[in-house]
Coordinates of C-alpha atoms in Angstrom, one line a residue:
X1 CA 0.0 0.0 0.0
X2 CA 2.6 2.3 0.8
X3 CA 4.7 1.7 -2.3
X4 CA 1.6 2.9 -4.1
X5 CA 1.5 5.6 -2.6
X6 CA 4.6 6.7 -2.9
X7 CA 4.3 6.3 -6.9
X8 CA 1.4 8.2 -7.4
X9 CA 3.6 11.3 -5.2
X10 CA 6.6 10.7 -7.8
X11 CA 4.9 10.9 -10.4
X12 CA 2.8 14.2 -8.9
X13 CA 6.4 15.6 -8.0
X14 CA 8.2 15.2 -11.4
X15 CA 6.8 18.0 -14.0
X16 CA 5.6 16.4 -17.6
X17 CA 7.7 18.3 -20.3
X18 CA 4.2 17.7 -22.5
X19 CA 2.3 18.8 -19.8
X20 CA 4.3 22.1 -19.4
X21 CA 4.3 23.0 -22.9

């Protein structure tokens, strides 16, 4: 459960180069 969690805050912490275009 944890590690799952911990993805889904990665992936909220590293920008998207698409996303910030």
């Amino acid at each position: 459960m944890n590690s799952t969690a911990s993805s889904i805050i990665a992936l909220d912490i590293i920008p998207d180069p698409e996303n910030n275009q």
